Amino acid sequence: MTIEQIKATIQNKDALNFANSQSLRSVFFISDGTAITSETLGRSILSQFPNVPFETRVIPYVDTLDRADEAVNQINLAHQRDGVKPLVFDTIVDPVIRERINGADAFNLDIYEGLISKIADEIKVQPAPHTGHAHGDVDSENYKSRIDAVHFALDNDDGARTTHYDAADIILIGVSRSGKTPTCLYLALQFGIRAANYPLTEDDLYENSLPKALKPYRDKLFGLVIDADRLVKIRNERRAGSRYASYQQCQQELRAIQGIYISQGIPNIDVSTMSIEEIATRILQMTGLKRRIG
């Protein structure tokens, strides 16, 4: 089953009756490994239905029949509680375990089964299913590159250190709480990109110039912009009622940073309505940075 087919199936009113139902819909992401693939693909598809109240659960390492039975029990309990079938996204390779999961009282969306069979038909080679193949590169250069990139992001977070910017692939800048840290970590985890970040303070903003530490690396800078209302909401979660979280303060900082982006010719994007995944992908597209890991 292709991703488009999965989307079309979910949209089928007769199958899921989404159109007139606002009841809670349980969703399970299940895998014989970490479940990162099933969760990532599943959440991407579910994002097409923003008005449906989903409750998601991740069940990794379903690599035995006993674990499969435990997962089926959770799925069936959710069905009984909600009164509607849960959605189950799985990436289980073993056909016996997969069949056990498919026996649950749920609407199953097997991500691997349809894709693997289509590929096998096309290339005229039968697969050799083996649990964990998708995550079998833990000793490879990919793994080392990912870990090195994560360490770099953590060591160079929030302007704490600026002496290693020569090794950075990119340096994200923006006002406080505009999403720099999670974006850096996502770039590291998913693409192996060495990303640092530096928050521009009031002093930096009102001088309308780049801090001294950033000036030698202007070609590595990339700016994040966020809507004032969104920024106020985020800052209030951290320091409610403070000057830092006031609308006037947020608006002043955002106007000032836009001036810096324009005067210094720094590429930037508005991240107000973007997910971290979208921000990271757009950054790679705009900068031409290449992923370091496969």
Backbone as JSON, one array per atom type, in Angstrom:
{
  "sequence": "MTIEQIKATIQNKDALNFANSQSLRSVFFISDGTAITSETLGRSILSQFPNVPFETRVIPYVDTLDRADEAVNQINLAHQRDGVKPLVFDTIVDPVIRERINGADAFNLDIYEGLISKIADEIKVQPAPHTGHAHGDVDSENYKSRIDAVHFALDNDDGARTTHYDAADIILIGVSRSGKTPTCLYLALQFGIRAANYPLTEDDLYENSLPKALKPYRDKLFGLVIDADRLVKIRNERRAGSRYASYQQCQQELRAIQGIYISQGIPNIDVSTMSIEEIATRILQMTGLKRRIG",
  "N": [[0.85, -1.19, 0.0], [0.66, 2.13, -0.96], [1.7, 5.44, 0.21], [-0.09, 7.35, -0.71], [-2.29, 5.74, -1.17], [-2.88, 4.97, 1.41], [-3.6, 7.43, 2.53], [-5.9, 7.9, 0.98], [-7.48, 5.79, 1.83], [-7.9, 6.41, 4.51], [-9.42, 8.66, 4.18], [-11.77, 7.68, 3.28], [-15.11, 7.75, 3.81], [-16.95, 5.76, 4.44], [-15.35, 3.77, 5.5], [-14.12, 4.86, 7.8], [-15.72, 6.86, 8.85], [-15.14, 9.55, 9.49], [-16.18, 12.0, 8.86], [-18.53, 12.87, 10.2], [-18.02, 12.43, 12.81], [-16.71, 13.32, 15.92], [-15.56, 11.97, 17.92], [-13.11, 10.61, 20.17], [-10.25, 9.22, 18.68], [-8.25, 6.54, 18.84], [-4.8, 5.93, 18.17], [-2.25, 3.8, 17.13], [1.22, 3.33, 16.91], [3.26, 0.95, 15.78], [6.01, -1.3, 15.94], [8.67, -3.64, 15.13], [11.02, -2.65, 15.77], [12.4, 0.45, 16.7], [10.16, 1.96, 16.21], [10.21, 4.42, 15.07], [9.97, 4.89, 12.32], [7.3, 4.07, 11.7], [5.89, 5.81, 13.34], [6.7, 8.35, 12.39], [5.83, 8.35, 9.67], [3.13, 7.8, 10.09], [2.23, 9.98, 11.69], [2.65, 12.02, 9.88], [0.72, 11.47, 7.96], [-1.63, 11.63, 9.49], [-1.63, 14.32, 10.04], [-3.03, 15.46, 8.05], [-5.58, 15.6, 8.87], [-6.56, 17.72, 10.74], [-8.69, 18.39, 12.42], [-9.56, 16.21, 13.78], [-9.75, 14.51, 16.83], [-7.07, 12.87, 17.9], [-5.61, 10.28, 19.84], [-2.52, 9.23, 20.56], [-0.33, 6.39, 20.69], [2.79, 4.77, 21.16], [4.27, 1.72, 20.4], [7.05, 0.07, 20.65], [9.47, -2.45, 19.55], [8.04, -4.88, 19.11], [8.61, -7.82, 18.78], [8.15, -10.45, 19.28], [5.71, -13.1, 19.62], [4.43, -12.98, 22.07], [4.81, -10.3, 22.78], [3.37, -9.21, 20.73], [0.8, -10.09, 21.36], [0.37, -8.65, 23.69], [0.29, -6.07, 22.64], [-1.97, -6.27, 20.99], [-3.91, -6.63, 22.93], [-3.91, -4.1, 24.17], [-4.79, -2.55, 22.04], [-7.36, -3.61, 21.58], [-8.61, -2.96, 24.01], [-8.64, -0.21, 23.79], [-10.42, 0.05, 21.69], [-12.79, -0.88, 22.87], [-13.11, 1.08, 24.85], [-13.29, 3.52, 23.39], [-15.26, 3.09, 21.51], [-14.96, 3.14, 18.81], [-12.99, 1.88, 16.09], [-9.5, 1.68, 16.66], [-6.76, 3.26, 14.89], [-4.08, 1.63, 13.37], [-0.78, 1.87, 12.71], [1.78, 0.1, 11.36], [5.11, -1.24, 11.15], [6.04, -3.87, 10.87], [8.09, -6.59, 10.17], [8.21, -9.45, 10.28], [6.07, -11.89, 9.08], [4.37, -13.57, 10.59], [4.13, -12.39, 13.12], [3.1, -9.97, 12.26], [0.64, -10.78, 11.23], [-0.63, -11.52, 13.59], [-0.91, -9.03, 14.86], [-2.6, -7.85, 13.01], [-4.92, -9.1, 13.62], [-6.2, -7.73, 15.58], [-8.89, -5.69, 16.97], [-9.15, -3.4, 15.0], [-8.4, -0.76, 12.65], [-6.19, -1.54, 10.38], [-3.13, -0.34, 9.12], [-0.79, -1.3, 7.32], [2.39, -0.47, 6.78], [4.72, -1.5, 5.61], [4.08, -3.98, 4.3], [2.54, -3.78, 1.82], [4.24, -2.12, 0.3], [6.7, -3.52, 0.19], [5.99, -5.87, -1.19], [5.25, -4.83, -3.67], [7.69, -3.76, -4.55], [9.2, -6.1, -4.69], [7.84, -7.45, -6.74], [8.43, -5.75, -8.86], [11.28, -5.7, -9.09], [11.79, -8.32, -9.34], [12.8, -9.96, -7.31], [12.7, -11.79, -4.35], [12.0, -10.69, -1.03], [14.1, -10.92, 1.93], [13.0, -11.19, 4.78], [13.92, -9.67, 7.79], [14.04, -8.86, 11.05], [14.87, -5.65, 12.19], [16.6, -4.83, 10.19], [16.23, -2.28, 9.14], [17.33, -0.69, 11.03], [19.92, -1.38, 11.3], [22.39, -0.14, 11.25], [23.99, 0.62, 13.38], [26.71, 0.54, 13.94], [27.87, 1.91, 11.98], [29.28, 4.52, 9.85], [27.27, 6.35, 9.53], [25.89, 6.31, 11.96], [27.86, 7.26, 13.72], [28.24, 9.82, 12.64], [25.75, 10.95, 13.13], [25.64, 10.98, 15.97], [27.85, 12.59, 16.55], [26.97, 14.98, 15.42], [24.74, 15.57, 17.03], [25.98, 15.93, 19.52], [27.47, 18.17, 18.88], [25.43, 20.06, 18.42], [24.33, 20.26, 20.99], [26.53, 21.16, 22.49], [26.92, 23.63, 21.37], [24.73, 25.2, 21.85], [22.39, 27.85, 22.18], [24.19, 29.98, 22.13], [26.14, 29.42, 23.98], [28.74, 28.53, 23.58], [31.12, 29.78, 21.34], [33.4, 29.24, 20.03], [33.71, 27.17, 18.3], [32.49, 27.58, 15.91], [33.58, 27.53, 13.41], [33.46, 24.93, 12.62], [30.83, 24.47, 12.19], [27.99, 23.61, 10.19], [25.83, 25.19, 9.83], [24.44, 28.11, 11.37], [21.92, 28.92, 13.41], [19.95, 31.77, 13.99], [17.98, 34.06, 15.95], [15.21, 35.51, 17.79], [14.75, 34.97, 21.34], [13.21, 31.89, 22.12], [12.25, 31.16, 19.62], [12.43, 28.75, 18.36], [14.94, 27.68, 17.81], [16.69, 25.81, 19.15], [15.3, 23.15, 19.18], [15.15, 22.82, 16.41], [17.84, 22.71, 15.63], [18.61, 20.33, 16.9], [16.97, 18.5, 15.57], [17.94, 18.72, 12.95], [20.44, 17.63, 13.4], [19.88, 14.98, 14.31], [18.31, 13.83, 12.24], [19.58, 14.45, 9.82], [22.29, 14.65, 10.22], [23.51, 17.09, 10.34], [25.7, 19.63, 11.4], [24.72, 21.85, 13.56], [24.63, 24.99, 15.05], [23.35, 27.4, 17.42], [22.32, 30.78, 18.09], [21.05, 33.16, 20.22], [19.7, 36.36, 19.6], [20.1, 39.12, 21.58], [18.5, 41.85, 23.42], [20.35, 43.99, 23.4], [21.9, 43.35, 21.14], [19.93, 43.54, 19.18], [18.99, 46.19, 19.26], [21.19, 47.62, 18.53], [21.28, 47.1, 15.94], [23.0, 45.4, 14.53], [25.19, 42.62, 13.87], [26.31, 40.42, 16.49], [29.68, 40.4, 17.7], [30.8, 37.82, 17.76], [29.49, 36.5, 15.73], [30.0, 37.74, 13.31], [32.27, 36.84, 11.71], [31.16, 34.63, 10.52], [29.07, 35.06, 8.76], [28.15, 33.96, 6.38], [27.22, 31.53, 7.17], [24.97, 31.92, 8.61], [21.52, 31.67, 9.46], [18.26, 32.81, 9.65], [15.46, 32.7, 11.94], [12.06, 33.5, 12.01], [9.18, 34.53, 13.79], [5.67, 34.75, 14.44], [4.3, 37.46, 16.3], [2.14, 37.06, 18.12], [2.22, 34.3, 18.46], [4.76, 34.05, 19.6], [4.43, 35.45, 22.01], [2.65, 33.73, 23.32], [4.23, 31.41, 23.64], [6.36, 32.38, 25.21], [4.97, 33.17, 27.49], [4.36, 30.74, 28.6], [6.67, 30.13, 29.81], [7.53, 32.39, 31.32], [5.2, 33.76, 32.68], [3.27, 36.72, 32.4], [5.43, 38.45, 32.44], [7.71, 41.13, 31.45], [9.31, 40.2, 29.44], [7.61, 38.43, 28.15], [5.65, 40.03, 27.15], [3.42, 41.53, 24.74], [4.24, 43.9, 23.49], [7.03, 43.89, 23.92], [7.8, 41.55, 22.54], [6.98, 42.2, 19.94], [8.62, 44.43, 19.38], [11.19, 43.27, 19.44], [10.98, 41.48, 17.29], [10.58, 43.18, 15.11], [13.03, 44.5, 15.14], [14.83, 42.43, 14.63], [14.13, 41.63, 12.1], [14.99, 43.83, 10.71], [17.76, 43.51, 10.96], [18.14, 41.12, 9.54], [17.47, 41.97, 6.98], [19.29, 44.11, 6.5], [21.73, 42.82, 6.71], [21.56, 40.86, 4.85], [20.68, 38.24, 5.45], [19.45, 35.01, 5.01], [16.14, 33.87, 5.78], [13.27, 32.41, 7.44], [9.74, 32.31, 8.1], [8.56, 30.75, 10.87], [6.2, 30.37, 12.15], [3.88, 28.77, 11.75], [4.9, 26.32, 11.21], [5.98, 22.9, 11.54], [8.7, 21.33, 13.33], [9.93, 19.5, 11.65], [9.21, 20.49, 9.13], [10.46, 22.99, 9.19], [13.2, 22.28, 9.31], [13.52, 20.85, 6.9], [12.9, 22.85, 5.03], [14.99, 24.62, 5.52], [17.23, 23.15, 4.64], [16.56, 23.01, 1.96], [16.64, 25.7, 1.17], [19.24, 26.52, 1.74], [20.89, 24.71, 0.5], [22.34, 22.83, 1.83], [23.68, 19.58, 2.33], [22.54, 16.42, 3.42], [24.26, 14.5, 5.84], [24.0, 11.93, 6.58], [22.59, 8.76, 5.61]],
  "CA": [[0.0, 0.0, 0.0], [1.44, 3.35, -1.03], [1.27, 6.49, 1.12], [-1.29, 7.96, -1.28], [-3.4, 4.81, -0.95], [-3.21, 5.04, 2.83], [-4.36, 8.66, 2.7], [-7.22, 7.72, 0.37], [-8.24, 4.87, 2.67], [-8.33, 7.14, 5.71], [-10.43, 9.63, 3.78], [-12.99, 6.98, 2.91], [-16.08, 7.99, 4.88], [-17.58, 4.52, 4.83], [-14.43, 2.98, 6.3], [-13.76, 5.42, 9.1], [-16.78, 7.76, 9.3], [-14.56, 10.73, 10.11], [-16.84, 13.24, 8.48], [-19.52, 13.33, 11.17], [-17.67, 11.98, 14.15], [-15.64, 14.03, 16.6], [-15.16, 11.16, 19.08], [-11.69, 10.33, 20.27], [-9.78, 8.11, 17.85], [-6.94, 6.06, 19.28], [-3.87, 5.6, 17.11], [-1.08, 3.07, 17.61], [2.37, 3.19, 16.04], [3.83, -0.31, 16.25], [7.14, -1.78, 15.14], [9.57, -4.61, 15.75], [12.22, -1.89, 16.14], [12.17, 1.62, 17.53], [8.87, 2.54, 15.82], [10.42, 5.77, 14.55], [9.44, 4.97, 10.96], [5.84, 4.01, 11.71], [5.37, 7.03, 13.96], [6.94, 9.49, 11.52], [4.92, 8.28, 8.53], [1.76, 7.87, 10.59], [1.91, 11.35, 12.08], [2.59, 12.83, 8.67], [-0.59, 11.23, 7.33], [-2.67, 12.15, 10.38], [-1.62, 15.78, 10.02], [-4.0, 15.88, 7.03], [-6.89, 15.62, 9.53], [-6.29, 18.52, 11.93], [-9.87, 18.57, 13.27], [-9.92, 14.95, 14.43], [-9.0, 14.33, 18.1], [-6.34, 11.61, 17.98], [-4.78, 9.96, 21.01], [-1.51, 8.34, 19.98], [0.55, 5.58, 21.54], [3.87, 4.11, 20.44], [4.65, 0.42, 20.98], [8.22, -0.42, 19.92], [10.07, -3.76, 19.84], [7.07, -5.99, 19.09], [9.39, -8.78, 18.0], [7.76, -11.82, 19.65], [4.26, -13.26, 19.66], [3.96, -12.5, 23.37], [4.72, -8.84, 22.7], [2.27, -8.92, 19.81], [-0.45, -10.29, 22.11], [0.23, -7.51, 24.6], [-0.13, -4.93, 21.83], [-3.35, -6.52, 20.57], [-4.76, -6.38, 24.09], [-4.03, -2.65, 24.32], [-5.62, -2.05, 20.93], [-8.75, -4.02, 21.81], [-9.13, -2.18, 25.12], [-8.93, 1.12, 23.26], [-11.65, -0.08, 20.89], [-13.9, -0.98, 23.82], [-13.26, 2.36, 25.54], [-13.66, 4.61, 22.48], [-16.44, 2.78, 20.71], [-14.58, 3.16, 17.4], [-11.75, 1.13, 15.9], [-8.26, 2.44, 16.6], [-5.93, 3.15, 13.7], [-2.81, 1.0, 13.7], [0.29, 1.98, 11.72], [2.87, -0.79, 11.79], [6.22, -1.56, 10.24], [6.52, -5.18, 11.34], [8.6, -7.38, 9.05], [7.86, -10.87, 10.43], [4.67, -12.06, 8.67], [3.58, -14.22, 11.64], [3.83, -11.35, 14.12], [2.23, -8.99, 11.6], [-0.7, -11.37, 11.15], [-1.2, -11.46, 14.94], [-1.33, -7.64, 15.05], [-3.74, -7.59, 12.12], [-6.1, -9.73, 14.2], [-6.79, -6.85, 16.58], [-10.11, -4.98, 16.58], [-8.62, -2.11, 14.59], [-8.22, -0.49, 11.22], [-4.74, -1.7, 10.25], [-2.47, 0.3, 7.98], [0.53, -1.9, 7.3], [3.21, 0.38, 5.91], [5.73, -2.28, 4.88], [3.61, -5.14, 3.54], [2.22, -3.45, 0.43], [5.4, -1.56, -0.39], [7.71, -4.56, -0.06], [5.51, -6.78, -2.23], [5.31, -4.11, -4.95], [9.1, -3.69, -4.95], [9.6, -7.46, -5.07], [7.27, -7.72, -8.07], [9.1, -4.92, -9.85], [12.69, -6.06, -9.3], [11.82, -9.78, -9.52], [13.61, -10.55, -6.24], [11.91, -11.93, -3.14], [12.68, -10.14, 0.15], [14.54, -11.82, 2.99], [12.6, -10.43, 5.96], [14.75, -9.83, 8.98], [13.76, -7.78, 11.99], [15.98, -4.78, 12.56], [17.42, -4.38, 9.06], [16.11, -0.84, 8.95], [18.1, 0.01, 12.06], [21.11, -2.19, 11.51], [23.61, 0.58, 10.96], [24.43, 1.26, 14.61], [28.15, 0.6, 13.99], [28.32, 2.51, 10.74], [29.66, 5.93, 9.84], [26.03, 7.11, 9.71], [25.61, 6.42, 13.39], [28.86, 8.15, 14.3], [27.97, 11.18, 12.18], [24.56, 11.44, 13.83], [25.99, 11.26, 17.36], [28.74, 13.76, 16.55], [26.16, 16.16, 15.13], [23.93, 15.86, 18.22], [26.89, 16.5, 20.52], [27.8, 19.53, 18.43], [24.27, 20.91, 18.66], [24.2, 20.48, 22.43], [27.68, 21.95, 22.95], [26.88, 24.97, 20.79], [23.35, 25.64, 21.99], [22.04, 29.1, 22.85], [25.33, 30.89, 22.2], [26.97, 29.1, 25.14], [30.12, 28.5, 23.1], [31.21, 30.3, 19.98], [34.76, 29.0, 19.53], [33.73, 26.07, 17.34], [31.61, 27.91, 14.8], [34.23, 27.21, 12.15], [33.09, 23.56, 12.28], [29.38, 24.4, 12.0], [27.41, 23.66, 8.85], [24.86, 26.29, 9.83], [24.22, 28.74, 12.67], [20.59, 29.51, 13.45], [19.81, 32.92, 14.86], [16.61, 34.5, 16.12], [14.9, 35.96, 19.14], [14.56, 33.89, 22.3], [12.02, 31.04, 22.02], [11.74, 31.09, 18.24], [12.54, 27.38, 17.85], [16.29, 27.39, 17.34], [17.26, 24.58, 19.73], [14.74, 21.91, 18.62], [15.49, 22.69, 14.99], [19.23, 22.25, 15.56], [18.66, 18.91, 17.28], [16.36, 17.72, 14.5], [18.91, 18.7, 11.86], [21.51, 16.7, 13.79], [19.38, 13.61, 14.39], [17.78, 13.31, 10.99], [20.41, 14.72, 8.65], [23.71, 14.67, 10.56], [23.99, 18.46, 10.13], [26.26, 20.27, 12.6], [24.0, 23.12, 13.66], [24.74, 25.78, 16.28], [22.36, 28.47, 17.44], [22.71, 31.96, 18.86], [19.92, 34.07, 20.4], [20.03, 37.77, 19.57], [19.57, 39.79, 22.77], [18.04, 43.23, 23.22], [21.5, 44.81, 23.04], [22.23, 43.06, 19.74], [18.85, 43.98, 18.3], [18.86, 47.65, 19.21], [22.37, 48.14, 17.84], [21.04, 46.79, 14.53], [24.2, 44.79, 13.95], [25.47, 41.27, 14.35], [27.29, 40.31, 17.56], [31.05, 40.2, 17.24], [31.08, 36.4, 17.59], [28.85, 35.99, 14.53], [30.41, 38.45, 12.11], [33.12, 36.07, 10.78], [30.45, 33.46, 9.98], [27.82, 35.56, 8.21], [27.67, 33.08, 5.31], [26.62, 30.34, 7.77], [23.82, 32.32, 9.42], [20.16, 31.49, 8.92], [17.37, 33.39, 10.65], [14.1, 32.24, 12.17], [11.08, 34.56, 12.31], [7.96, 33.96, 14.36], [4.6, 35.71, 14.64], [4.33, 38.04, 17.64], [1.14, 36.4, 18.96], [2.75, 32.97, 18.77], [5.89, 34.23, 20.5], [3.88, 35.81, 23.32], [2.09, 32.52, 23.93], [5.33, 30.52, 24.03], [7.1, 33.0, 26.33], [4.14, 33.15, 28.69], [4.44, 29.42, 29.2], [7.91, 30.09, 30.57], [7.55, 33.49, 32.28], [3.88, 34.37, 32.53], [3.08, 38.07, 32.91], [6.68, 39.21, 32.5], [8.01, 42.03, 30.33], [9.86, 39.31, 28.42], [6.51, 37.78, 27.43], [4.63, 41.01, 26.75], [3.26, 41.68, 23.29], [5.05, 45.02, 23.05], [8.43, 43.47, 23.87], [7.97, 40.59, 21.44], [6.84, 42.91, 18.67], [9.81, 45.26, 19.19], [12.31, 42.39, 19.1], [10.79, 40.92, 15.96], [10.83, 44.25, 14.13], [14.46, 44.77, 15.11], [15.58, 41.33, 14.02], [13.85, 41.69, 10.66], [15.89, 44.85, 10.19], [19.1, 42.91, 10.86], [18.12, 40.15, 8.43], [17.46, 42.72, 5.72], [20.52, 44.89, 6.32], [22.88, 41.93, 6.59], [21.32, 39.88, 3.8], [20.64, 36.89, 6.05], [18.24, 34.26, 4.64], [15.31, 33.58, 6.95], [11.92, 31.91, 7.18], [8.74, 32.47, 9.15], [8.3, 29.39, 11.36], [5.04, 30.46, 13.04], [2.91, 27.68, 11.57], [5.62, 25.15, 10.73], [6.51, 21.9, 12.46], [10.16, 21.27, 13.32], [10.3, 18.78, 10.45], [9.08, 21.4, 7.99], [11.5, 24.02, 9.3], [14.49, 21.69, 8.95], [13.52, 20.54, 5.47], [12.95, 24.1, 4.29], [16.34, 25.17, 5.67], [18.11, 22.42, 3.72], [16.19, 23.38, 0.59], [17.02, 27.08, 0.9], [20.68, 26.71, 1.88], [21.65, 23.76, -0.31], [23.09, 21.9, 2.68], [23.42, 18.17, 2.04], [22.51, 15.56, 4.59], [25.49, 13.74, 6.05], [23.66, 10.53, 6.86], [21.61, 8.21, 4.69]],
  "C": [[0.88, 1.24, 0.0], [0.92, 4.37, -0.03], [-0.01, 7.14, 0.61], [-2.51, 7.06, -1.06], [-3.84, 4.84, 0.51], [-4.05, 6.29, 3.1], [-5.79, 8.5, 2.18], [-8.1, 6.82, 1.22], [-8.77, 5.58, 3.9], [-9.46, 8.09, 5.37], [-11.77, 8.98, 3.43], [-14.01, 7.07, 4.05], [-16.73, 6.69, 5.36], [-16.69, 3.7, 5.73], [-14.25, 3.52, 7.7], [-14.81, 6.39, 9.68], [-16.23, 8.96, 10.05], [-15.45, 11.97, 9.95], [-17.77, 13.77, 9.57], [-19.18, 12.96, 12.6], [-16.51, 12.79, 14.71], [-15.19, 13.26, 17.84], [-13.67, 10.87, 19.02], [-11.32, 9.11, 19.43], [-8.39, 7.73, 18.32], [-6.1, 5.66, 18.08], [-2.66, 4.91, 17.73], [-0.01, 3.03, 16.52], [3.18, 2.01, 16.57], [4.96, -0.75, 15.34], [7.9, -2.86, 15.89], [10.9, -3.96, 16.1], [11.83, -0.71, 16.99], [10.81, 2.27, 17.31], [9.0, 3.97, 15.31], [9.79, 5.92, 13.17], [7.91, 4.99, 10.96], [5.25, 5.28, 12.3], [5.53, 8.23, 13.03], [5.97, 9.51, 10.35], [3.47, 8.44, 8.98], [1.36, 9.29, 10.96], [1.82, 12.28, 10.87], [1.22, 12.69, 7.99], [-1.71, 11.82, 8.18], [-2.74, 13.67, 10.38], [-2.59, 16.33, 8.96], [-5.41, 16.0, 7.61], [-6.81, 16.4, 10.84], [-7.48, 18.66, 12.89], [-10.32, 17.3, 13.98], [-9.1, 14.78, 15.7], [-8.36, 12.95, 18.19], [-5.63, 11.48, 19.33], [-3.78, 8.9, 20.57], [-0.7, 7.61, 21.03], [1.57, 4.85, 20.67], [4.22, 2.81, 21.16], [5.83, -0.12, 20.17], [8.57, -1.86, 20.3], [9.02, -4.87, 20.0], [7.68, -7.06, 18.2], [9.16, -10.23, 18.43], [6.24, -11.89, 19.66], [3.69, -12.8, 20.99], [3.81, -10.98, 23.36], [3.58, -8.43, 21.77], [0.93, -9.06, 20.53], [-0.69, -9.14, 23.08], [-0.27, -6.28, 23.84], [-1.59, -5.07, 21.4], [-4.31, -6.25, 21.72], [-4.98, -4.89, 24.31], [-4.95, -2.05, 23.25], [-7.09, -2.36, 21.17], [-9.39, -3.24, 22.96], [-9.48, -0.76, 24.67], [-10.21, 1.13, 22.45], [-12.87, -0.1, 21.82], [-14.17, 0.36, 24.5], [-13.83, 3.43, 24.62], [-14.95, 4.36, 21.73], [-16.2, 2.85, 19.22], [-13.23, 2.45, 17.26], [-10.54, 2.05, 15.93], [-7.6, 2.29, 15.23], [-4.59, 2.58, 14.13], [-1.86, 1.13, 12.52], [1.42, 1.06, 12.18], [3.91, -0.97, 10.7], [6.86, -2.86, 10.7], [6.9, -6.03, 10.13], [8.14, -8.83, 9.12], [6.39, -11.08, 10.1], [3.79, -12.7, 9.74], [3.18, -13.21, 12.7], [2.88, -10.32, 13.53], [0.8, -9.51, 11.53], [-1.4, -11.31, 12.51], [-1.7, -10.04, 15.23], [-2.56, -7.32, 14.22], [-5.03, -8.22, 12.63], [-6.78, -8.88, 15.26], [-8.05, -6.18, 16.04], [-9.72, -3.55, 16.2], [-8.66, -1.96, 13.09], [-6.73, -0.46, 10.98], [-4.21, -1.08, 8.96], [-1.02, -0.18, 7.99], [1.41, -1.17, 6.28], [4.16, -0.44, 5.05], [5.14, -3.27, 3.89], [3.37, -4.83, 2.07], [3.42, -2.94, -0.34], [6.42, -2.62, -0.75], [7.27, -5.48, -1.19], [5.56, -6.11, -3.61], [6.74, -4.03, -5.47], [9.58, -5.06, -5.43], [9.09, -7.81, -6.46], [8.03, -6.97, -9.16], [10.51, -5.39, -10.15], [12.9, -7.56, -9.46], [12.77, -10.46, -8.53], [12.74, -10.61, -4.99], [12.68, -11.39, -1.94], [13.11, -11.23, 1.11], [14.25, -11.13, 4.3], [13.5, -10.73, 7.15], [14.54, -8.63, 9.88], [15.01, -6.99, 12.27], [16.85, -4.33, 11.42], [17.4, -2.87, 8.91], [16.94, -0.05, 9.94], [19.42, -0.69, 12.31], [22.41, -1.47, 11.3], [24.24, 1.21, 12.19], [25.94, 1.35, 14.71], [28.73, 1.33, 12.79], [28.75, 3.95, 10.93], [28.43, 6.82, 10.02], [25.76, 7.36, 11.18], [26.57, 7.39, 14.06], [28.6, 9.6, 13.9], [26.77, 11.78, 12.91], [24.91, 11.83, 15.27], [26.89, 12.49, 17.45], [27.94, 15.04, 16.33], [25.3, 16.55, 16.33], [24.8, 16.49, 19.3], [27.25, 17.94, 20.14], [26.65, 20.49, 18.73], [24.12, 21.25, 20.14], [25.31, 21.37, 22.97], [27.61, 23.4, 22.49], [25.46, 25.54, 20.8], [23.27, 27.0, 22.67], [23.22, 30.05, 23.04], [26.28, 30.61, 23.35], [28.45, 29.05, 24.78], [30.15, 28.98, 21.66], [32.55, 30.0, 19.33], [34.83, 27.88, 18.51], [32.83, 26.33, 16.14], [32.25, 27.62, 13.44], [33.87, 25.8, 11.68], [31.59, 23.41, 12.01], [29.01, 24.38, 10.52], [26.47, 24.84, 8.72], [24.75, 26.82, 11.25], [22.86, 29.43, 12.63], [20.57, 30.68, 14.42], [18.34, 33.33, 14.9], [16.41, 35.01, 17.52], [14.72, 34.74, 20.04], [13.22, 33.22, 22.11], [11.41, 31.02, 20.62], [11.94, 29.72, 17.6], [13.92, 26.96, 17.4], [16.82, 26.05, 17.85], [16.64, 23.3, 19.17], [15.06, 21.72, 17.15], [16.92, 22.19, 14.82], [19.33, 20.76, 15.88], [18.04, 18.03, 16.2], [17.29, 17.61, 13.3], [20.03, 17.71, 12.14], [21.04, 15.26, 13.72], [19.0, 13.04, 13.03], [18.72, 13.45, 9.8], [21.91, 14.73, 8.94], [24.33, 16.04, 10.37], [24.52, 19.03, 11.45], [25.7, 21.69, 12.69], [24.2, 23.74, 15.04], [23.6, 26.8, 16.28], [22.75, 29.56, 18.42], [21.5, 32.88, 18.99], [20.37, 35.53, 20.36], [19.33, 38.48, 20.74], [19.09, 41.19, 22.42], [19.19, 44.13, 22.77], [21.87, 44.62, 21.57], [21.2, 43.69, 18.8], [18.81, 45.49, 18.16], [20.08, 48.32, 18.6], [22.27, 47.91, 16.33], [22.29, 46.25, 13.83], [24.39, 43.41, 14.53], [26.45, 41.32, 15.52], [28.67, 39.99, 16.99], [31.35, 38.73, 16.93], [30.52, 35.85, 16.29], [29.39, 36.59, 13.23], [31.31, 37.63, 11.17], [32.38, 34.94, 10.06], [29.12, 33.87, 9.33], [27.26, 34.63, 7.13], [27.06, 31.79, 5.85], [25.32, 30.64, 8.52], [22.5, 32.09, 8.68], [19.19, 31.93, 10.01], [16.0, 32.75, 10.72], [13.24, 33.43, 12.58], [9.83, 33.88, 12.84], [6.94, 35.06, 14.58], [4.58, 36.18, 16.09], [3.34, 37.35, 18.58], [1.63, 35.02, 19.4], [3.89, 33.07, 19.78], [5.43, 34.58, 21.91], [3.37, 34.57, 24.05], [3.2, 31.6, 24.44], [6.08, 31.08, 25.24], [6.29, 33.01, 27.61], [4.12, 31.79, 29.37], [5.68, 29.29, 30.08], [7.94, 31.15, 31.67], [6.26, 34.29, 32.14], [3.85, 35.77, 33.14], [4.32, 38.93, 32.96], [6.8, 40.17, 31.32], [8.52, 41.23, 29.14], [8.77, 38.7, 27.55], [5.45, 38.75, 26.95], [4.58, 41.15, 25.23], [4.15, 42.79, 22.76], [6.52, 44.63, 22.91], [8.69, 42.53, 22.7], [7.92, 41.28, 20.08], [8.08, 43.76, 18.37], [11.0, 44.4, 18.77], [12.19, 41.85, 17.68], [11.0, 41.96, 14.86], [12.33, 44.5, 13.99], [15.22, 43.66, 14.39], [15.32, 41.26, 12.52], [14.75, 42.73, 10.0], [17.3, 44.32, 10.01], [19.16, 41.94, 9.69], [18.22, 40.88, 7.09], [18.79, 43.42, 5.48], [21.74, 44.01, 6.1], [22.71, 40.87, 5.5], [21.29, 38.45, 4.28], [19.35, 36.19, 5.63], [17.45, 33.89, 5.88], [13.96, 33.05, 6.52], [11.03, 32.16, 8.38], [8.31, 31.07, 9.6], [7.02, 29.31, 12.18], [4.11, 29.26, 12.95], [3.58, 26.39, 11.1], [5.97, 24.18, 11.86], [8.04, 21.94, 12.37], [10.64, 20.55, 12.06], [10.26, 19.68, 9.22], [10.16, 22.48, 8.0], [12.84, 23.47, 8.81], [14.57, 21.4, 7.45], [13.62, 21.8, 4.62], [14.34, 24.73, 4.36], [17.3, 24.47, 4.7], [17.83, 22.82, 2.27], [16.72, 24.77, 0.24], [18.53, 27.28, 0.92], [21.5, 25.8, 0.97], [22.49, 22.82, 0.51], [22.7, 20.47, 2.33], [23.45, 17.36, 3.33], [23.78, 14.73, 4.66], [25.24, 12.27, 6.3], [22.58, 10.07, 5.92], [20.33, 7.83, 5.35]]
}
